[in-house]
Coordinates of C-alpha atoms in Angstrom, one line a residue:
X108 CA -16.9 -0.7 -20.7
X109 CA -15.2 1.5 -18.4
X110 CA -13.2 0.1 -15.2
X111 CA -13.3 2.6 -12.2
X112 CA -9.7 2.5 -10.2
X113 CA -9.3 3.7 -6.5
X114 CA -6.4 4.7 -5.0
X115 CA -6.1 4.0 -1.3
X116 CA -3.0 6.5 0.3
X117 CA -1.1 5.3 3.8
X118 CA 1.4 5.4 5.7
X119 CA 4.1 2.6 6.7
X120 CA 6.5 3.4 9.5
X121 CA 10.0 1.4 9.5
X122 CA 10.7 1.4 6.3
X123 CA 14.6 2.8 5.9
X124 CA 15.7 1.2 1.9
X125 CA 15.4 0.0 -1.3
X126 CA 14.6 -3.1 0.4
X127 CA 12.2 -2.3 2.4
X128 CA 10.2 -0.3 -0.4
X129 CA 10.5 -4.2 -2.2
X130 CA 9.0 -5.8 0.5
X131 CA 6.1 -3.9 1.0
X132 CA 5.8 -3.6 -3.1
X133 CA 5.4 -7.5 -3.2
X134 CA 3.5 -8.1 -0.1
X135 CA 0.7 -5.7 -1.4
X136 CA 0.9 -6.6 -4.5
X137 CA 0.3 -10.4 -4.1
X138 CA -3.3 -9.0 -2.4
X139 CA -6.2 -9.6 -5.0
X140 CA -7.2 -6.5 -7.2
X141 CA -4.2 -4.7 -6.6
X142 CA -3.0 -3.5 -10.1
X143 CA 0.0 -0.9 -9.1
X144 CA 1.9 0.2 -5.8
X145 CA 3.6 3.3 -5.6
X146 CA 6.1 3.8 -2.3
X147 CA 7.7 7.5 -1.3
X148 CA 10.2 6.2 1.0
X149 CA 10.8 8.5 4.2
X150 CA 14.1 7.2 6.3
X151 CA 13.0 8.1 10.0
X152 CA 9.5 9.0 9.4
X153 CA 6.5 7.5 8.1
X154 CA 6.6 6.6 4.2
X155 CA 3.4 7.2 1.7
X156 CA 2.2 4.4 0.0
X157 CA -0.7 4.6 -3.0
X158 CA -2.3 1.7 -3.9
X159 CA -4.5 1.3 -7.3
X160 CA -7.0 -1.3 -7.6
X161 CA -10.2 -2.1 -9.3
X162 CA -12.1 -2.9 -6.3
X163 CA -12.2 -1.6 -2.3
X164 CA -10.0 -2.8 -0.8
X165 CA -10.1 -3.9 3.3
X166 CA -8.4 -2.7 5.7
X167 CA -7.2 -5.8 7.3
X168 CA -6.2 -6.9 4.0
X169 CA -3.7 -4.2 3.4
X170 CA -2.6 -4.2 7.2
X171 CA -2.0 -8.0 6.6
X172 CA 0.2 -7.2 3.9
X173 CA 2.0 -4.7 5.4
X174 CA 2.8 -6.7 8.8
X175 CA 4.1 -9.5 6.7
X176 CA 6.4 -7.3 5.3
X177 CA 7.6 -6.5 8.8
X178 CA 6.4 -3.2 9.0
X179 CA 3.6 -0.8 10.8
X180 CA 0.5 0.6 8.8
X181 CA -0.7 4.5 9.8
X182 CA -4.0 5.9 9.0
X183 CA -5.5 5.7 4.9
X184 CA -7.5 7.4 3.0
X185 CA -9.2 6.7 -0.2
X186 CA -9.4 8.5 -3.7
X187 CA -11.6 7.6 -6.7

């Protein structure tokens, strides 16, 4: 049985540390069917984010995430 992945891609604006790269990390990761989230941290500009998981995921859900980290969410895109 094969599982398909998708890897959603956006940007989070704020972000300026280590610590912030953890807060988003757990935030997302606590959102059901996540499986893995990757941060390029960009001090002063907006930083890339992937996210894998085995099922869509919505938009408010990942914005959620994001705000309760304490940070703003740009435009995504999705891969398969």
């Amino acid at each position: 049985m094969s599982t398909t992945t998708i890897t959603t891609t956006f940007g989070v604006d704020g972000m300026t540390c280590g610590h912030c790269v953890s807060a988003v990390t757990s935030e997302l990761s606590a959102v059901p069917s996540v499986k893995d989230v990757t941060v390029q941290l960009v001090v002063g500009g907006s930083s890339t984010v992937s996210v894998v998981s085995d099922a869509p995921l919505a938009d408010d859900a990942i914005a959620a995430a994001v705000v309760e980290a304490g940070y703003a969410v740009t435009p995504r895109r999705s891969l398969l």
